[in-house]
Short mmCIF file of N, CA and C in Angstrom, two decimals:
data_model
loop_
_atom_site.label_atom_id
_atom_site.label_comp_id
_atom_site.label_asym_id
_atom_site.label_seq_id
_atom_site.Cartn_x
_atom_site.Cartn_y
_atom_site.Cartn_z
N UNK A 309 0.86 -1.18 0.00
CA UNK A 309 0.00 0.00 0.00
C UNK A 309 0.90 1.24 0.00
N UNK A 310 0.92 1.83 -0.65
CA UNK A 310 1.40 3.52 -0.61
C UNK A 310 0.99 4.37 0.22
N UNK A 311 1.62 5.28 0.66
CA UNK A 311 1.98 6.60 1.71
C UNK A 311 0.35 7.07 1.37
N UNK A 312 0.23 7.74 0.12
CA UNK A 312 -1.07 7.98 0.13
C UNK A 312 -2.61 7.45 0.63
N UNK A 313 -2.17 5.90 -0.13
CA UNK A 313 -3.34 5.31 0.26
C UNK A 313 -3.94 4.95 1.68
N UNK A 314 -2.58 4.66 2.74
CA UNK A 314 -2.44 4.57 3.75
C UNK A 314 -3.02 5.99 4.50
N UNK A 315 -2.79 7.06 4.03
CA UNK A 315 -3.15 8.56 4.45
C UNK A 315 -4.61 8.43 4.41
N UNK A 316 -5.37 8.24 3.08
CA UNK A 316 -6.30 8.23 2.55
C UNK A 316 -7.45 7.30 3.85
N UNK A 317 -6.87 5.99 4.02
CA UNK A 317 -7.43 5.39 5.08
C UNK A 317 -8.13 5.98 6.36
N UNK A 318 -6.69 6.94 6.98
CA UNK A 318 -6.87 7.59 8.05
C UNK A 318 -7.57 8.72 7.88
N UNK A 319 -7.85 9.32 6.61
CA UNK A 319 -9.00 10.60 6.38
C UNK A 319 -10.31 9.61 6.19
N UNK A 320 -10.58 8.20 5.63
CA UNK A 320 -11.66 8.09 5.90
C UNK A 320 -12.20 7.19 7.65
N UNK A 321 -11.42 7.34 8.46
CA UNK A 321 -11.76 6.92 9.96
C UNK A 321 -13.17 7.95 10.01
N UNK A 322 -13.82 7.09 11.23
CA UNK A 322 -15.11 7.63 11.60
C UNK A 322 -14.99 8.32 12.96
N UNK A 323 -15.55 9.17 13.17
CA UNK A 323 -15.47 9.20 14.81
C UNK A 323 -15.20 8.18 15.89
N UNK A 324 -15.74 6.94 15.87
CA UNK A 324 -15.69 6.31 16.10
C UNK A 324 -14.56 5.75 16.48
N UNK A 325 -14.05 5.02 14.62
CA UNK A 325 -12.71 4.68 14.77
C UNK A 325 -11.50 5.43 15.69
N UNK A 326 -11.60 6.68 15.61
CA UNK A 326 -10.64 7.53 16.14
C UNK A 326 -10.53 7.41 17.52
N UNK A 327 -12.12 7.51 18.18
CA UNK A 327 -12.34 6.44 19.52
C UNK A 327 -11.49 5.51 19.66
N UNK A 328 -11.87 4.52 19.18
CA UNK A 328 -11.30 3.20 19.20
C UNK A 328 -10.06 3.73 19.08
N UNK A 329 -9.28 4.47 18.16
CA UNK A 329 -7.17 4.64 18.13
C UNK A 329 -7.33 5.39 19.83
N UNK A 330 -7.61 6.20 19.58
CA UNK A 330 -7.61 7.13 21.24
C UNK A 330 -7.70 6.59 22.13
N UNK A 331 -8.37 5.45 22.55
CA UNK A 331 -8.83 4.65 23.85
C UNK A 331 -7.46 4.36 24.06
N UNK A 332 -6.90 3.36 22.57
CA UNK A 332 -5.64 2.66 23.29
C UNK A 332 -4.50 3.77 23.40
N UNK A 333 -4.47 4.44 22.71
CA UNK A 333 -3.07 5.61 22.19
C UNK A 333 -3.30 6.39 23.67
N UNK A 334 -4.46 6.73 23.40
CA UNK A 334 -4.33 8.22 24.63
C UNK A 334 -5.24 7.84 26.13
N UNK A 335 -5.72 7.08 26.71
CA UNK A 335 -7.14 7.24 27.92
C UNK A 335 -8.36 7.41 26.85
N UNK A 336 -9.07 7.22 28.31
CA UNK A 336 -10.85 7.13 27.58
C UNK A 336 -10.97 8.63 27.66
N UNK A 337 -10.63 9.48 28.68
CA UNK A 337 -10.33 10.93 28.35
C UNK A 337 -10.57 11.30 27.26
N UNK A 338 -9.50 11.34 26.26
CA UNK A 338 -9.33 11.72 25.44
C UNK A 338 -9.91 11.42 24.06
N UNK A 339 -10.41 10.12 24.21
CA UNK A 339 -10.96 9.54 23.32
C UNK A 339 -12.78 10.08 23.46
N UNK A 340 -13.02 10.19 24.69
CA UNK A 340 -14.47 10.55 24.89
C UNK A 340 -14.72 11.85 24.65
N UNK A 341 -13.37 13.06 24.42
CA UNK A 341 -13.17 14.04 24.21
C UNK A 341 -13.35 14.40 22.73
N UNK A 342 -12.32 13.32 22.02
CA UNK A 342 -12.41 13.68 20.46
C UNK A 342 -13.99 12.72 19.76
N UNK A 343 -14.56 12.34 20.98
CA UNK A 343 -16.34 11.74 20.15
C UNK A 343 -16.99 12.84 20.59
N UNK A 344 -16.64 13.59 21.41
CA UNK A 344 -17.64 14.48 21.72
C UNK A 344 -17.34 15.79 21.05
N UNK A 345 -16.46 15.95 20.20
CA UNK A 345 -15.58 17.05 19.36
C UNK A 345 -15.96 16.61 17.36
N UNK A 346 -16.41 15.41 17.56
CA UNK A 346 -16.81 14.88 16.43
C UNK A 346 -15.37 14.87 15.97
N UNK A 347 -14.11 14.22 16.41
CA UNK A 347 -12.85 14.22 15.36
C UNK A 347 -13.12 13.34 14.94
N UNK A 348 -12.91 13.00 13.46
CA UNK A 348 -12.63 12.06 12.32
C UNK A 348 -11.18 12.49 12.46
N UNK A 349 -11.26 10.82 11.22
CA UNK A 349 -9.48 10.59 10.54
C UNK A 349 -9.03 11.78 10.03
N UNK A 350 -9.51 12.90 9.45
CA UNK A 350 -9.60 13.99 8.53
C UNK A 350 -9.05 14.91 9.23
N UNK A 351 -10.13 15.01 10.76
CA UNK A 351 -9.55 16.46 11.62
C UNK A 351 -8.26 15.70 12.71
N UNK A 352 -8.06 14.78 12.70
CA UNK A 352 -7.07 14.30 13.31
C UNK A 352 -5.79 14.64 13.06
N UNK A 353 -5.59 14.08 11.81
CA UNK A 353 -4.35 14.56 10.71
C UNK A 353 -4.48 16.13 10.80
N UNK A 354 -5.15 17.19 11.50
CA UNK A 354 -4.59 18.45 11.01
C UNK A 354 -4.96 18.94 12.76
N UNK A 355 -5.09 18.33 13.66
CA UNK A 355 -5.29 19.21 14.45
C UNK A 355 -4.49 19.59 15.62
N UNK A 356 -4.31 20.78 16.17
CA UNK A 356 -2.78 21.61 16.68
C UNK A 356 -3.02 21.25 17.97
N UNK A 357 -2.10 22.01 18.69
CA UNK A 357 -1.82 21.92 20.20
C UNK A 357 -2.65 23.22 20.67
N UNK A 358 -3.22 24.21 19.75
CA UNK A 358 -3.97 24.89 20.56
C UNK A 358 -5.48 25.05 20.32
N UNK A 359 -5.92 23.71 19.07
CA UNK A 359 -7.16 23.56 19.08
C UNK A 359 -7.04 22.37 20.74
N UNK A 360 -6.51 21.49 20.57
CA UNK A 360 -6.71 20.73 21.99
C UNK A 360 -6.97 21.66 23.33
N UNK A 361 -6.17 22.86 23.36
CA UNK A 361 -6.56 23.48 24.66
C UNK A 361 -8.05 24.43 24.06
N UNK A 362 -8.20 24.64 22.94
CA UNK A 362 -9.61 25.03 22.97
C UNK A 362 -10.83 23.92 23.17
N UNK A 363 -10.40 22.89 22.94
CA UNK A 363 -11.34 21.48 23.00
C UNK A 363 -11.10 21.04 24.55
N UNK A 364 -10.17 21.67 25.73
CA UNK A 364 -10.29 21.65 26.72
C UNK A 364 -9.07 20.34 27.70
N UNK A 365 -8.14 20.55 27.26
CA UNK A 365 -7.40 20.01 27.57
C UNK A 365 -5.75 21.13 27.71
N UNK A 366 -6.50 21.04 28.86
CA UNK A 366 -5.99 22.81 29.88
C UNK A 366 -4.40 22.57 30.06
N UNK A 367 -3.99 20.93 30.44
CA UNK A 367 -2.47 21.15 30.75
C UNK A 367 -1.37 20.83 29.79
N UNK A 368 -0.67 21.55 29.71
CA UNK A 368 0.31 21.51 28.53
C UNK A 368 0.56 19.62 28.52
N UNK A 369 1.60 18.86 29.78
CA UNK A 369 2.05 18.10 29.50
C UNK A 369 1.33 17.35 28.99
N UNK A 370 -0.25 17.40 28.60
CA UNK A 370 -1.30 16.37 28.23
C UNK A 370 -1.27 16.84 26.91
N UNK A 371 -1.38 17.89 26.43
CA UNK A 371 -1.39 18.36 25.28
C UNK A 371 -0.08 17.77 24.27
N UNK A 372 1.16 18.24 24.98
CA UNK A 372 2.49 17.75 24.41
C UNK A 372 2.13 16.23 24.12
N UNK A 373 1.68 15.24 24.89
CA UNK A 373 1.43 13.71 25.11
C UNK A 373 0.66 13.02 23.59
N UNK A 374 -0.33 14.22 23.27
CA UNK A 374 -1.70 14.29 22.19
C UNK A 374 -0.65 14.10 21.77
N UNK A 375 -0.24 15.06 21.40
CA UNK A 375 0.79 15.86 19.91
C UNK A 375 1.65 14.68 19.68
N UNK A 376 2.26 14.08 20.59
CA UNK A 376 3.70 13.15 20.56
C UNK A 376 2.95 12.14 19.56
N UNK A 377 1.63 11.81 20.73
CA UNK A 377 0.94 10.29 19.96
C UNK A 377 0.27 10.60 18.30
N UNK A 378 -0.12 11.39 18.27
CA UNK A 378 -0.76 12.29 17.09
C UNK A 378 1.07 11.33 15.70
N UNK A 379 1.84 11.99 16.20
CA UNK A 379 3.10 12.04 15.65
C UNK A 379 3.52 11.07 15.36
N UNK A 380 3.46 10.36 16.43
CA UNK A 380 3.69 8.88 16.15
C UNK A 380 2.74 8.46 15.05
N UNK A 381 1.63 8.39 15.29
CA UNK A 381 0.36 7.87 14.36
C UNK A 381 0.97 7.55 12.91
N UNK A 382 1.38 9.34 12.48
CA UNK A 382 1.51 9.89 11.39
C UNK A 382 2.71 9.50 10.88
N UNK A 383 3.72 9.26 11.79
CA UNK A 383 4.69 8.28 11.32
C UNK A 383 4.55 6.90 11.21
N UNK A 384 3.47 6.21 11.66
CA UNK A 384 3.47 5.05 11.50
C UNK A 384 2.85 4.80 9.88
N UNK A 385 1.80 5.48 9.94
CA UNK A 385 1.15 5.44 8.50
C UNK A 385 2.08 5.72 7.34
N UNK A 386 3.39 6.49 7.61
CA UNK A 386 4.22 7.25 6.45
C UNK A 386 5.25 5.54 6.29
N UNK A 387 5.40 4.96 7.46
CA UNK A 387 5.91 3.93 6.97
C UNK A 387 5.47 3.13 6.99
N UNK A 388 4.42 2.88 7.23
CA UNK A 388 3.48 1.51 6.36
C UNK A 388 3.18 0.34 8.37
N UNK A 389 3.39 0.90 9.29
CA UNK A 389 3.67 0.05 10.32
C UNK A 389 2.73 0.03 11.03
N UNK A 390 2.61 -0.46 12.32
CA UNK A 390 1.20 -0.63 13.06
C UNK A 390 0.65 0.89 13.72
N UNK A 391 -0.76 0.68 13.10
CA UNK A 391 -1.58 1.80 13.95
C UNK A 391 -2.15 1.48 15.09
N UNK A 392 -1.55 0.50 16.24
CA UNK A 392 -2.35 0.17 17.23
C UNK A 392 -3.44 0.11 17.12
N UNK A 393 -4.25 -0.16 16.45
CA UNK A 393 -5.54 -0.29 16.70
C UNK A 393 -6.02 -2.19 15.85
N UNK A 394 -6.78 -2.54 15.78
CA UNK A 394 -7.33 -3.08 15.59
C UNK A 394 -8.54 -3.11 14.57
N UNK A 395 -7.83 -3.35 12.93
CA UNK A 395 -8.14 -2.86 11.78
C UNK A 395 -9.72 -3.58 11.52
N UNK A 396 -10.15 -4.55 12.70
CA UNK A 396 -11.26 -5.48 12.37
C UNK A 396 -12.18 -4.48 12.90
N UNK A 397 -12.06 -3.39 13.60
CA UNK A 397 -12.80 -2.81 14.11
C UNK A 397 -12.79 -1.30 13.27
N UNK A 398 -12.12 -1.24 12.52
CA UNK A 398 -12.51 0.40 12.12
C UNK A 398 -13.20 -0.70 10.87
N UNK A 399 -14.06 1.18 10.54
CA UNK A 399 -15.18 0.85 9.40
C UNK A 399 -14.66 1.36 8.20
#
């Protein structure tokens, strides 16, 4: 699969799915945060360290934590490797 197509994947995640990456990547926190923010695969891939403190995630080191895992994600997809998650479960 190619960089793209692999990209392409993660813009079509559902809210849901992103749930499901978040639960394991980040706490239910955060994950109950980005269902209740409506993030998709789409706003995932673009979203900063100071939409998170507008979406309410007040302390930096939690924010930095997003961002790291966010990073990771995005490197995993660029090289083709595991997205922690559990591909039987996204839609």
């Amino acid at each position: 699969m190619m960089i793209m197509e692999r990209m392409q994947g993660l813009h079509r995640w559902s809210t849901v799915d992103v749930k499901t990456w978040a639960s394991t990547a980040l706490g239910s926190d955060i994950a109950e945060l980005f269902e209740r923010e409506e993030i998709t695969g789409e706003c995932l891939s673009e979203i900063s360290i100071e939409e998170l403190k507008e979406m309410g995630v007040q302390k930096m080191g939690r924010r930095l934590l997003v961002m790291k895992k966010l990073k990771s994600l995005m490197g995993a997809i660029t090289r083709g490797g595991d997205l922690m998650i559990d591909e039987d479960k996204i839609s």
